[in-house]
Coordinates of C-alpha atoms in Angstrom, one line a residue:
Chain A
M30 CA 50.2 29.0 -14.9
K31 CA 47.4 28.6 -12.0
T32 CA 44.9 30.9 -12.0
N33 CA 43.1 31.5 -8.7
D34 CA 39.3 31.6 -8.9
V35 CA 38.4 31.8 -5.3
I36 CA 36.1 34.6 -5.7
L37 CA 34.0 33.2 -8.7
Q38 CA 34.0 29.8 -7.0
T39 CA 32.8 31.2 -3.9
T40 CA 30.0 33.4 -5.6
A41 CA 28.9 30.3 -7.8
K42 CA 28.5 28.1 -4.5
V43 CA 26.0 30.7 -3.2
V44 CA 24.4 31.8 -6.4
F45 CA 23.7 28.3 -7.5
F46 CA 21.4 27.7 -4.7
I47 CA 19.6 31.0 -5.5
I48 CA 19.2 30.1 -9.1
F49 CA 18.3 26.5 -8.2
L50 CA 15.5 27.6 -5.8
F51 CA 14.2 30.2 -8.5
S52 CA 14.0 27.5 -10.8
I53 CA 12.0 25.4 -8.6
H54 CA 9.7 28.2 -8.0
I55 CA 9.0 29.0 -11.7
F56 CA 8.4 25.3 -12.2
F57 CA 5.4 25.1 -9.2
T58 CA 3.9 28.4 -10.3
G59 CA 3.6 27.3 -14.1
H60 CA -0.4 27.0 -13.7
Y61 CA -1.3 30.2 -12.5
A62 CA 1.6 32.4 -13.6
P63 CA 4.3 32.5 -16.3
G64 CA 6.7 29.5 -16.0
G65 CA 6.2 25.7 -16.2
G66 CA 8.5 22.8 -16.6
F67 CA 10.5 24.3 -19.8
V68 CA 11.7 27.5 -18.1
G69 CA 12.3 25.7 -14.9
G70 CA 14.5 23.0 -16.5
L71 CA 16.4 25.6 -18.3
L72 CA 16.9 27.5 -15.3
T73 CA 18.2 24.7 -13.6
T74 CA 20.3 23.9 -16.2
G75 CA 21.9 27.4 -16.1
A76 CA 22.5 26.9 -12.5
I77 CA 24.5 23.7 -13.1
V78 CA 26.3 25.5 -16.1
L79 CA 27.5 28.1 -13.6
L80 CA 29.0 25.6 -11.5
L81 CA 30.6 24.1 -14.7
L82 CA 32.1 27.3 -15.5
A83 CA 33.5 27.9 -11.8
F84 CA 34.7 24.4 -11.5
D85 CA 35.6 21.7 -14.1
L86 CA 33.6 19.1 -15.8
R87 CA 34.9 15.9 -13.6
T88 CA 34.2 17.9 -10.3
I89 CA 30.4 18.4 -11.3
Q90 CA 30.4 14.7 -12.4
Q91 CA 31.2 13.9 -9.0
I92 CA 28.8 15.9 -7.1
L93 CA 25.9 15.3 -9.7
P94 CA 26.5 11.5 -10.6
F95 CA 23.6 11.1 -12.6
N96 CA 23.7 9.6 -16.2
F97 CA 21.6 12.5 -17.8
T98 CA 20.5 10.2 -21.0
I99 CA 18.8 8.2 -18.1
V100 CA 17.3 11.3 -16.7
T101 CA 15.8 12.3 -20.2
A102 CA 14.5 8.7 -20.4
I103 CA 12.7 9.0 -17.1
G104 CA 11.3 12.4 -17.9
L105 CA 9.8 11.0 -21.1
L106 CA 8.4 7.8 -19.3
L107 CA 6.9 10.3 -16.7
A108 CA 5.4 12.5 -19.3
L109 CA 4.0 9.5 -21.3
G110 CA 2.7 7.6 -17.9
T111 CA 0.9 10.7 -17.0
A112 CA -1.0 11.0 -20.2
A113 CA -1.7 7.2 -20.5
G114 CA -3.1 7.0 -17.2
S115 CA -6.0 8.0 -19.0
I116 CA -6.3 4.8 -21.1
A117 CA -6.7 2.8 -17.8
F118 CA -10.0 4.9 -17.0
N119 CA -11.2 4.6 -20.6
V120 CA -11.3 8.3 -21.3
P121 CA -9.6 10.2 -24.0
F122 CA -5.7 10.1 -24.0
F123 CA -4.4 13.0 -21.9
T124 CA -7.4 13.8 -19.9
H125 CA -6.0 15.3 -16.8
A126 CA -7.6 15.1 -13.3
F127 CA -7.3 17.6 -10.1
D128 CA -8.6 17.9 -6.6
D129 CA -8.4 20.0 -3.7
F130 CA -6.4 18.1 -0.7
T131 CA -5.5 19.3 2.6
L132 CA -1.9 19.0 3.3
P133 CA -0.1 19.4 6.7
L134 CA 2.1 22.3 5.9
F135 CA 0.5 24.0 2.9
G136 CA -3.2 24.1 3.8
T137 CA -5.9 23.5 1.1
T138 CA -3.9 22.7 -2.1
S139 CA -5.4 22.0 -5.5
L140 CA -3.1 19.3 -7.0
H141 CA -3.3 18.6 -10.8
T142 CA -1.9 15.7 -12.9
A143 CA -0.5 18.2 -15.3
M144 CA 2.0 19.0 -12.6
L145 CA 3.5 15.3 -13.0
F146 CA 3.4 15.8 -16.8
D147 CA 5.5 19.0 -16.1
S148 CA 8.1 17.3 -14.2
G149 CA 8.4 15.1 -17.0
V150 CA 9.1 17.8 -19.3
Y151 CA 11.5 19.4 -16.6
L152 CA 13.5 16.4 -16.4
V153 CA 13.6 16.1 -20.1
V154 CA 14.9 19.5 -20.5
V155 CA 17.5 19.4 -18.0
G156 CA 18.5 15.9 -19.2
S157 CA 19.0 16.6 -22.6
A158 CA 20.6 20.2 -22.3
I159 CA 23.0 18.9 -19.7
T160 CA 23.9 15.8 -22.2
I161 CA 24.4 18.3 -24.8
I162 CA 26.9 20.5 -22.5
Q163 CA 28.7 17.6 -21.4
S164 CA 29.2 16.0 -24.5
I165 CA 30.4 19.2 -26.2
G166 CA 32.6 20.0 -23.3
G167 CA 34.0 16.7 -22.7
D168 CA 35.5 16.2 -26.0
D169 CA 39.2 16.6 -26.0
Chain B
M26 CA -11.3 1.1 -26.0
I27 CA -11.6 4.6 -26.9
N28 CA -7.7 5.0 -27.3
L29 CA -7.3 2.3 -29.7
L30 CA -6.1 4.6 -32.5
L31 CA -3.3 5.8 -30.4
F32 CA -1.8 2.4 -29.7
P33 CA 0.2 2.4 -32.9
I34 CA 1.8 5.6 -31.9
I35 CA 2.3 5.1 -28.1
I36 CA 3.6 1.6 -28.4
P37 CA 6.8 2.3 -30.2
F38 CA 7.3 5.7 -28.5
F39 CA 7.2 3.7 -25.0
F40 CA 9.6 0.9 -26.2
A41 CA 11.8 3.6 -27.6
M42 CA 12.1 5.1 -24.0
I43 CA 12.7 1.9 -22.6
L44 CA 15.7 1.1 -25.0
L45 CA 17.5 4.3 -23.6
F46 CA 18.1 2.4 -20.3
F47 CA 19.8 -0.4 -22.2
K48 CA 22.5 1.5 -24.4
E49 CA 25.2 -1.1 -24.2
Q50 CA 23.3 -4.5 -24.4
V51 CA 22.8 -4.9 -27.7
V52 CA 20.8 -8.4 -27.4
I53 CA 18.1 -6.6 -25.1
Q54 CA 18.0 -3.7 -27.8
R55 CA 16.9 -6.5 -30.6
V56 CA 14.6 -8.4 -28.7
V57 CA 12.9 -5.5 -27.2
T58 CA 12.4 -3.6 -30.6
L59 CA 11.0 -6.5 -32.0
I60 CA 8.5 -7.3 -29.3
G61 CA 7.4 -3.4 -29.3
L62 CA 7.0 -3.8 -33.2
A63 CA 5.0 -6.9 -32.9
L64 CA 2.7 -5.3 -30.3
S65 CA 2.3 -2.3 -32.4
L66 CA 1.4 -4.6 -35.4
V67 CA -1.1 -6.4 -33.3
A68 CA -2.7 -3.2 -32.4
S69 CA -2.8 -1.5 -35.8
C70 CA -4.3 -4.7 -37.2
W71 CA -7.2 -4.6 -34.5
L72 CA -7.3 -0.9 -35.6
V73 CA -7.9 -1.7 -39.2
A74 CA -10.5 -4.3 -38.2
T75 CA -12.2 -1.7 -36.0
V76 CA -12.4 1.1 -38.7
K77 CA -13.9 -1.4 -41.1
A78 CA -16.3 -2.4 -38.7
E79 CA -17.7 0.7 -37.0
G80 CA -16.1 3.4 -39.5
I81 CA -13.9 6.4 -38.8
Q82 CA -12.5 6.3 -35.2
T83 CA -11.4 9.6 -33.7
V84 CA -10.6 10.8 -30.1
T85 CA -9.9 14.5 -29.0
L86 CA -7.1 14.4 -26.6
G87 CA -7.7 15.7 -23.0
S88 CA -11.6 15.2 -23.3
W89 CA -11.9 18.8 -25.0
P90 CA -14.7 19.1 -27.5
A91 CA -13.5 18.5 -31.2
P92 CA -12.4 22.0 -32.7
F93 CA -10.7 23.1 -29.6
G94 CA -8.6 19.8 -28.6
I95 CA -6.1 17.9 -30.8
T96 CA -8.1 15.5 -32.6
M97 CA -6.4 12.2 -33.8
V98 CA -8.4 10.7 -36.6
S99 CA -7.9 7.1 -37.9
D100 CA -9.9 6.6 -41.2
M101 CA -9.1 3.7 -43.5
F102 CA -6.3 5.3 -45.5
S103 CA -4.4 6.3 -42.3
A104 CA -5.0 2.9 -40.7
L105 CA -3.6 0.9 -43.6
L106 CA -0.7 3.2 -44.0
V107 CA 0.3 2.7 -40.2
T108 CA 0.0 -0.9 -40.5
T109 CA 2.2 -0.9 -43.6
T110 CA 4.7 1.2 -41.9
I111 CA 5.0 -1.1 -38.8
L112 CA 4.8 -4.1 -40.9
L113 CA 7.9 -3.4 -43.1
T114 CA 9.9 -1.8 -40.3
F115 CA 9.6 -5.1 -38.6
F116 CA 11.4 -6.9 -41.5
V117 CA 13.8 -4.0 -41.9
V118 CA 14.8 -4.2 -38.2
L119 CA 15.1 -8.1 -38.6
Y120 CA 17.3 -7.3 -41.7
S121 CA 19.5 -4.8 -39.8
F122 CA 20.7 -7.4 -37.2
K123 CA 23.3 -8.7 -39.6
T124 CA 24.0 -5.6 -41.4
I125 CA 24.0 -2.3 -39.4
G126 CA 26.9 -3.4 -37.0
V127 CA 27.4 -3.3 -33.3
E128 CA 28.9 0.1 -33.1
R129 CA 25.7 1.7 -34.3
E130 CA 23.4 -0.7 -32.4
R131 CA 25.3 0.5 -29.3
F132 CA 24.5 4.3 -30.3
F133 CA 20.9 4.4 -30.1
Y134 CA 20.1 3.1 -33.4
Y135 CA 16.9 0.9 -32.4
P136 CA 15.5 3.9 -30.5
A137 CA 15.7 6.2 -33.1
I138 CA 13.8 3.9 -35.6
L139 CA 11.2 3.7 -33.0
F140 CA 10.9 7.4 -32.5
M141 CA 10.6 7.8 -36.3
I142 CA 8.0 5.4 -36.5
T143 CA 6.1 7.0 -33.7
G144 CA 6.5 10.5 -35.9
I145 CA 5.4 8.5 -39.1
N146 CA 2.3 7.0 -37.5
G147 CA 1.4 10.2 -35.6
A148 CA 1.8 12.2 -38.9
F149 CA -0.7 9.5 -40.4
T150 CA -3.0 9.5 -37.8
T151 CA -3.3 13.1 -36.8
G152 CA -6.4 15.5 -37.4
D153 CA -4.8 18.7 -36.4
I154 CA -2.5 20.7 -38.9
F155 CA 0.2 21.9 -36.5
N156 CA 0.3 18.6 -34.4
M157 CA 1.1 17.2 -38.0
F158 CA 4.0 19.6 -38.1
V159 CA 5.0 18.3 -34.7
F160 CA 4.9 14.8 -35.8
F161 CA 7.0 15.8 -38.8
E162 CA 9.6 17.3 -36.6
V163 CA 9.6 13.9 -34.5
L164 CA 10.3 11.7 -37.5
L165 CA 12.9 14.3 -39.1
I166 CA 14.6 14.6 -35.9
A167 CA 15.0 10.8 -35.5
S168 CA 15.9 10.5 -39.2
Y169 CA 18.6 13.1 -38.9
L170 CA 20.1 10.8 -36.2
L171 CA 19.7 7.9 -38.5
I172 CA 21.4 9.5 -41.4
V173 CA 24.5 10.6 -39.8
L174 CA 24.8 7.8 -37.2
G175 CA 28.3 6.0 -37.9
G176 CA 29.9 9.4 -38.7
E177 CA 31.6 8.4 -42.1
K178 CA 32.6 11.2 -44.3
R179 CA 30.0 10.7 -46.9
Q180 CA 27.3 10.7 -44.3
L181 CA 28.4 13.8 -42.6
R182 CA 28.6 15.6 -45.8
E183 CA 25.0 14.3 -47.0
S184 CA 23.5 14.8 -43.4
I185 CA 24.4 18.5 -43.7
K186 CA 22.3 19.0 -46.8
Y187 CA 19.5 16.9 -45.7
I188 CA 19.2 18.7 -42.4
L189 CA 19.4 22.1 -44.3
V190 CA 16.7 21.2 -46.7
N191 CA 14.6 20.0 -43.9
V192 CA 15.0 22.9 -41.6
I193 CA 14.1 25.1 -44.4
S194 CA 11.2 23.3 -45.4
S195 CA 9.9 23.1 -41.8
A196 CA 10.2 26.7 -41.3
L197 CA 8.2 27.2 -44.5
F198 CA 5.6 24.6 -42.8
V199 CA 5.1 26.9 -39.8
I200 CA 4.7 30.0 -41.9
T201 CA 2.2 28.2 -44.3
V202 CA 0.5 27.3 -41.1
A203 CA 0.7 30.8 -39.8
Y204 CA -1.1 32.0 -43.0
L205 CA -3.8 29.6 -43.0
Y206 CA -4.3 30.1 -39.1
S207 CA -4.6 34.1 -39.9
V208 CA -7.0 33.5 -42.7
I209 CA -9.1 30.8 -41.4
G210 CA -8.8 31.0 -37.5
T211 CA -8.7 27.2 -36.7
L212 CA -6.1 24.3 -36.9
N213 CA -8.4 21.4 -36.7
M214 CA -8.1 19.7 -40.5
A215 CA -12.0 19.1 -40.3
D216 CA -12.8 22.7 -39.2
I217 CA -10.5 24.1 -41.5
S218 CA -12.3 22.2 -44.4
V219 CA -15.6 23.6 -43.0
K220 CA -14.4 27.0 -42.8
I221 CA -12.7 27.0 -46.3
A222 CA -16.2 25.6 -47.7
E223 CA -17.7 28.6 -46.1
I224 CA -15.6 31.3 -47.6
N225 CA -15.4 29.0 -51.1
Q226 CA -11.8 29.4 -51.3
P227 CA -10.7 32.8 -52.4
G228 CA -7.3 33.5 -54.1
I229 CA -5.4 33.5 -50.9
I230 CA -6.4 30.1 -49.7
S231 CA -5.2 28.9 -53.3
V232 CA -2.0 30.5 -52.7
I233 CA -1.8 28.6 -49.2
A234 CA -2.6 25.5 -51.2
I235 CA 0.6 25.8 -53.2
L236 CA 2.6 26.6 -50.2
F237 CA 1.5 23.4 -48.8
L238 CA 2.4 21.7 -52.1
I239 CA 6.0 23.3 -51.9
V240 CA 6.5 22.2 -48.1
F241 CA 5.1 18.6 -48.6
G242 CA 6.9 18.5 -52.0
I243 CA 10.2 19.0 -50.2
K244 CA 9.5 16.2 -48.0
G245 CA 8.0 14.2 -50.7
A246 CA 10.4 14.5 -53.4
I247 CA 8.3 16.0 -56.4
F248 CA 9.6 17.5 -59.3
P249 CA 11.6 20.8 -58.9
L250 CA 12.2 19.9 -55.2
Y251 CA 13.6 16.3 -55.1
F252 CA 17.1 17.9 -55.9
W253 CA 18.2 16.8 -52.3
L254 CA 17.0 13.1 -52.4
P255 CA 19.5 11.0 -54.6
G256 CA 22.6 12.5 -52.6
S257 CA 21.0 12.1 -49.2
Y258 CA 19.6 8.8 -49.4
A259 CA 22.8 7.1 -50.8
A260 CA 25.0 7.9 -47.8
P261 CA 23.3 6.0 -45.1
P262 CA 23.7 2.1 -44.7
I263 CA 21.0 -0.2 -46.4
P264 CA 18.6 -0.7 -43.8
V265 CA 18.2 2.8 -43.1
L266 CA 18.1 3.5 -46.7
A267 CA 15.1 0.8 -47.0
L268 CA 13.2 2.7 -44.2
F269 CA 13.9 6.1 -45.6
G270 CA 12.9 5.2 -49.1
A271 CA 9.8 3.2 -48.1
L272 CA 8.5 5.7 -45.4
L273 CA 9.7 9.1 -45.3
T274 CA 8.8 10.5 -48.7
K275 CA 5.4 8.7 -48.4
V276 CA 4.4 10.8 -45.4
G277 CA 5.1 14.1 -47.6
V278 CA 2.7 12.0 -50.2
Y279 CA 0.0 11.4 -47.7
A280 CA 0.2 15.1 -46.4
I281 CA -0.4 16.3 -50.0
T282 CA -3.2 13.7 -50.5
R283 CA -4.9 14.6 -47.1
T284 CA -4.7 18.5 -47.7
Y285 CA -5.5 18.4 -51.5
T286 CA -8.8 16.0 -50.9
L287 CA -9.8 17.8 -47.6
F288 CA -8.9 21.4 -47.8
F289 CA -8.3 22.6 -51.1
V290 CA -11.3 21.2 -53.2
H291 CA -13.1 24.5 -54.5
D292 CA -10.9 25.6 -57.4
L293 CA -9.7 22.2 -58.9
A294 CA -9.0 23.8 -62.1
F295 CA -6.2 25.7 -60.7
T296 CA -4.7 23.7 -57.7
H297 CA -5.2 20.0 -58.9
Q298 CA -4.0 21.0 -62.6
F299 CA -0.8 22.4 -61.0
L300 CA -0.5 19.1 -58.9
L301 CA -1.1 17.2 -62.3
V302 CA 1.5 18.8 -64.3
L303 CA 4.3 18.7 -61.4
S304 CA 3.4 14.9 -60.9
L305 CA 4.1 14.0 -64.5
L306 CA 7.2 16.2 -64.5
T307 CA 8.2 14.3 -61.6
I308 CA 7.7 10.9 -63.4
I309 CA 9.7 12.2 -66.4
A310 CA 12.6 13.4 -64.2
G311 CA 12.6 10.3 -62.2
C312 CA 12.7 8.1 -65.4
I313 CA 15.6 10.0 -66.7
G314 CA 17.6 9.5 -63.6
A315 CA 16.5 5.8 -63.2
L316 CA 18.3 5.2 -66.6
A317 CA 21.0 7.3 -66.3
Y318 CA 23.0 5.6 -63.5
F319 CA 25.1 2.4 -63.2
D320 CA 24.8 2.3 -59.5
L321 CA 22.3 -0.1 -57.8
K322 CA 21.2 2.2 -55.0
Q323 CA 20.7 5.4 -57.6
I324 CA 18.5 3.3 -59.8
I325 CA 16.1 2.2 -57.0
I326 CA 16.4 6.0 -55.5
Y327 CA 15.2 7.4 -58.8
N328 CA 12.3 4.9 -58.7
I329 CA 11.1 6.1 -55.5
V330 CA 10.8 9.6 -57.4
I331 CA 8.9 7.9 -60.2
A332 CA 6.4 6.4 -57.8
V333 CA 5.6 9.7 -56.0
G334 CA 4.6 11.1 -59.3
V335 CA 2.5 8.2 -60.2
I336 CA 0.7 8.3 -56.7
L337 CA 0.2 12.1 -57.1
F338 CA -1.2 11.6 -60.6
G339 CA -3.8 9.6 -59.2
V340 CA -4.6 11.9 -56.2
A341 CA -5.0 14.8 -59.0
Q342 CA -7.8 13.2 -60.7
M343 CA -10.1 13.4 -57.8
N344 CA -12.3 10.5 -58.8
T345 CA -12.9 7.4 -57.2
A346 CA -10.7 5.1 -59.6
G347 CA -8.0 7.4 -59.3
M348 CA -8.4 7.8 -55.6
E349 CA -8.4 3.8 -55.1
G350 CA -5.4 3.6 -57.4
A351 CA -3.4 5.9 -55.5
I352 CA -4.3 4.4 -52.2
Y353 CA -3.5 0.7 -53.5
Y354 CA -0.2 2.1 -55.5
L355 CA 1.1 3.9 -52.4
I356 CA 1.0 0.9 -49.9
H357 CA 2.3 -1.3 -52.7
D358 CA 5.3 1.0 -53.5
M359 CA 6.1 1.2 -49.5
L360 CA 6.0 -2.5 -49.5
I361 CA 8.3 -2.9 -52.9
K362 CA 10.7 -0.3 -52.1
A363 CA 11.5 -2.0 -48.7
A364 CA 12.0 -5.3 -50.6
L365 CA 14.0 -4.0 -53.2
F366 CA 16.3 -1.8 -51.1
V367 CA 16.8 -5.1 -48.7
L368 CA 17.3 -7.3 -52.0
I369 CA 20.1 -4.8 -53.5
G370 CA 21.5 -4.6 -50.0
I371 CA 22.2 -8.4 -50.4
I372 CA 23.6 -7.8 -53.7
I373 CA 26.0 -5.2 -52.6
Y374 CA 27.0 -7.7 -49.6
I375 CA 27.7 -10.4 -51.8
T376 CA 29.9 -8.6 -54.4
G377 CA 31.4 -6.0 -52.3
T378 CA 30.5 -3.1 -54.7
S379 CA 27.4 -1.2 -55.9
N380 CA 28.5 -0.4 -59.3
L381 CA 26.7 -2.7 -62.0
R382 CA 29.6 -2.8 -64.2
E383 CA 31.9 -4.6 -62.0
M384 CA 29.5 -7.4 -61.3
G385 CA 28.0 -10.6 -63.2
G386 CA 27.0 -14.2 -63.0
L387 CA 25.5 -14.2 -59.5
I388 CA 22.8 -16.6 -60.8
K389 CA 25.3 -19.4 -60.7
T390 CA 25.9 -18.9 -57.0
H391 CA 22.8 -17.1 -55.5
A392 CA 19.9 -18.4 -57.3
S393 CA 17.2 -17.9 -55.0
L394 CA 18.3 -14.2 -54.6
G395 CA 18.1 -13.7 -58.4
W396 CA 14.6 -15.0 -58.7
F397 CA 13.1 -13.1 -55.8
Y398 CA 14.8 -9.9 -57.3
L399 CA 13.4 -10.7 -60.6
I400 CA 9.7 -11.1 -58.8
A401 CA 10.2 -7.9 -57.0
A402 CA 11.2 -6.2 -60.1
F403 CA 8.4 -7.5 -62.2
G404 CA 6.2 -6.3 -59.1
L405 CA 7.6 -2.7 -59.1
A406 CA 7.0 -2.6 -62.9
G407 CA 3.1 -3.6 -62.5
I408 CA 3.1 -7.0 -64.2
P409 CA -0.1 -8.9 -63.2
P410 CA -0.9 -10.6 -61.0
L411 CA 1.9 -9.0 -58.7
S412 CA 1.4 -6.0 -56.5
G413 CA 2.2 -3.0 -58.8
F414 CA -0.6 -3.9 -61.5
L415 CA -4.0 -3.1 -60.1
G416 CA -2.9 0.2 -58.7
K417 CA -1.5 1.5 -61.7
L418 CA -4.5 0.2 -63.8
L419 CA -6.8 2.2 -61.6
I420 CA -4.7 5.2 -61.9
V421 CA -4.5 5.0 -65.4
K422 CA -8.3 4.3 -65.8
G423 CA -8.8 7.4 -63.6
G424 CA -6.7 9.4 -65.9
F425 CA -8.8 8.5 -68.9
E426 CA -12.1 9.2 -67.1
A427 CA -11.0 12.6 -66.1
D428 CA -9.9 13.4 -69.5
H429 CA -6.1 13.5 -69.0
A430 CA -5.3 10.6 -71.6
I431 CA -1.8 12.1 -72.1
G432 CA -1.0 11.8 -68.5
S433 CA -2.2 8.2 -68.4
I434 CA -0.2 7.3 -71.6
V435 CA 2.9 9.0 -69.6
I436 CA 2.2 6.5 -66.6
L437 CA 2.0 3.4 -68.9
A438 CA 5.1 4.5 -70.7
S439 CA 7.0 5.1 -67.5
S440 CA 6.2 1.4 -66.5
L441 CA 8.5 0.2 -69.2
I442 CA 11.1 2.7 -68.2
V443 CA 10.8 1.4 -64.7
L444 CA 11.0 -1.9 -66.0
L445 CA 13.9 -1.5 -68.1
S446 CA 15.8 0.1 -65.1
V447 CA 15.3 -2.8 -62.7
I448 CA 15.7 -5.3 -65.3
R449 CA 19.2 -3.6 -66.1
I450 CA 20.4 -4.7 -62.4
F451 CA 19.1 -8.3 -63.0
I452 CA 20.8 -8.7 -66.5
Y453 CA 24.1 -7.1 -65.3
A454 CA 24.2 -8.8 -61.8
F455 CA 23.0 -12.0 -62.5
W456 CA 23.6 -12.9 -66.2
G457 CA 27.0 -13.4 -67.7
E458 CA 30.3 -14.4 -66.4
L459 CA 31.7 -13.6 -62.9
K460 CA 33.9 -10.3 -63.7
Q461 CA 36.1 -10.8 -60.8
P462 CA 36.1 -13.3 -57.6
L463 CA 33.6 -12.7 -54.9
P464 CA 34.7 -11.2 -51.6
V465 CA 34.6 -13.9 -49.0
T466 CA 31.3 -13.5 -47.1
S467 CA 29.7 -15.9 -44.2
K468 CA 26.8 -17.9 -45.3
G469 CA 25.1 -17.7 -42.2
S470 CA 24.6 -13.9 -42.5
Y471 CA 23.6 -14.3 -46.1
R472 CA 20.9 -16.6 -44.8
A473 CA 20.1 -14.2 -42.2
M474 CA 19.7 -11.3 -44.5
M475 CA 17.6 -13.2 -47.2
I476 CA 14.8 -14.2 -44.5
P477 CA 13.5 -10.9 -44.1
A478 CA 14.2 -10.1 -47.8
V479 CA 12.1 -13.3 -49.0
A480 CA 9.3 -12.4 -46.4
L481 CA 8.9 -8.8 -47.7
V482 CA 8.7 -10.3 -51.6
I483 CA 6.1 -12.7 -50.2
I484 CA 3.9 -10.0 -48.7
T485 CA 4.2 -8.0 -51.9
I486 CA 3.2 -11.1 -53.9
A487 CA 0.3 -12.0 -51.6
Y488 CA -0.7 -8.0 -51.7
G489 CA -0.8 -8.7 -55.4
V490 CA -2.9 -11.8 -55.4
G491 CA -5.1 -11.0 -52.7
A492 CA -6.1 -7.6 -54.4
E493 CA -9.8 -8.9 -54.4
W494 CA -10.0 -9.1 -50.6
L495 CA -8.2 -5.9 -50.3
M496 CA -10.3 -3.9 -52.6
P497 CA -13.1 -3.3 -49.9
Y498 CA -10.5 -1.6 -47.6
M499 CA -9.3 0.6 -50.5
S500 CA -12.5 1.8 -51.5
D501 CA -13.6 2.4 -47.8
A502 CA -10.4 4.6 -47.8
A503 CA -10.9 6.0 -51.1
N504 CA -14.7 7.1 -50.3
V505 CA -13.4 9.3 -47.2
L506 CA -11.0 11.0 -49.6
T507 CA -13.4 11.9 -52.4
D508 CA -16.0 12.7 -50.0
P509 CA -14.6 15.0 -47.2
S510 CA -18.0 15.2 -45.6
I511 CA -17.6 11.9 -44.2
Y512 CA -14.5 12.8 -42.5
I513 CA -15.8 16.3 -41.2
D514 CA -18.8 14.5 -39.8
A515 CA -16.8 11.8 -38.0
V516 CA -14.8 14.7 -36.2
L517 CA -17.3 17.5 -35.6
K518 CA -20.3 15.1 -34.9
E519 CA -20.9 16.2 -31.3

């Protein structure tokens, strides 16, 4: 029997971008408001899981052709690299630095290396969560 | 190099990440793992030299002042344990090239080992009680992978038990830390020690001390809490068993030693008497197990339980001799357990069985294996000048000095039972006639397995013979444990 999920699929396509943008928003506001890498990563995973529900596993692997184990590894390297940058300056491990920069579109913005660490967390969360879902869902 | 003490943690962590990129290339995995461990070994030796020359090394992460940030502390005790951990992991990894099988190597075997080393070294080095919990989880989650990797029926069954027990003990750990935090209001270990001294250890703190003993006792397999260990450790393949037997229980022993020498030192008559009785019961339970089995793995596994009891008996004395003995014996036991597991792994490989009754006469075909096994067995039992002697001597001396003569006599008697249990393996496996034709094994892999085994045995011999040169390091380590103010001053000096 062929089911017709045209409503589900159309809605998923629209809602995916809303959830994804919200996850990016949550990720960037983490320093001053509730949010951060972990919640942001889980929300992104949630968006991808919505696509998985609406379509099938193979379609998702075609539109997102990443090896998510490697995504996890890159996230770990980013997090460790940010923390280990302090070794080069001979200050205690995990010492972060920040400064104000004037960016073309955003105006004066405070950039903090904790953000890089957070993007590592984000990648690890997305990578490991999707790996779990793919390996459970892909088992026949 | 202000961050030097973190290198033995960061380097294995970094190399484990690198290995995730080369899942299928087994040769790259092996080479990168060895390079990573060699670099960590260099870093940890450098760390030991620095601690020896300049005293306790501390760094508070993120440049925050001491009780507010996470402090990592490397005193001589933890520096020595970190070095031993990396050293024996190096040889066990070398041993697993021929024994673990390509299928497992393709499925994150080496990254799991390196992540586990990260957790173990972190737990040895941290100066923050909640950070210690996090590092415990790092090493436990890696060990969950190692115990189930391969997916044999027995491994699946035992890993369920292992994970269940450890999840419960981790939950208890969090609950205990929560109690401690609500009473004391700090998580930094040096600061906790100061605050407990200020309120002079009321009853609630003694309750927390016993809760910590239960938590770490489950990890470190002390008397009523060792029930999970014999079954779980027998399930994974030999190299994993060697790592578990040599390292994992010792992290629990380290944590008990640290908390019982730094935090709970104001009501010795209650807490340390409790620890003393439990350690003696642990020895007795281990002795019964070690004599009861005709299975190679089970005999050595119960010897782990005995050693945990002996070390904790030394710690419970709270005098210099007992503490030095406990530290010396702890490191000896890590090395000798790795050597013994690797050696019985070779015996099992040659005979194709782990049942003592089905083997015999190996000395005619594999003489060098037999003699090295005998040396390791004598080392375990503590025959001078081998490595088990001095530690046990000091522990027994500490026991007599602290008027625990009966305990010391139990330790001496347990040595005989340890000797009997391991010599039984030697007699059954190496003496007599061949019971049945040996299965065909390759000479090349036998030789490749012997190299790390022989290296480990030689290290234990050197550790025993070179005790004279090592004693200054041991007494440095014991000084910090018997006098917590050295540790506190090093952390909270600013």
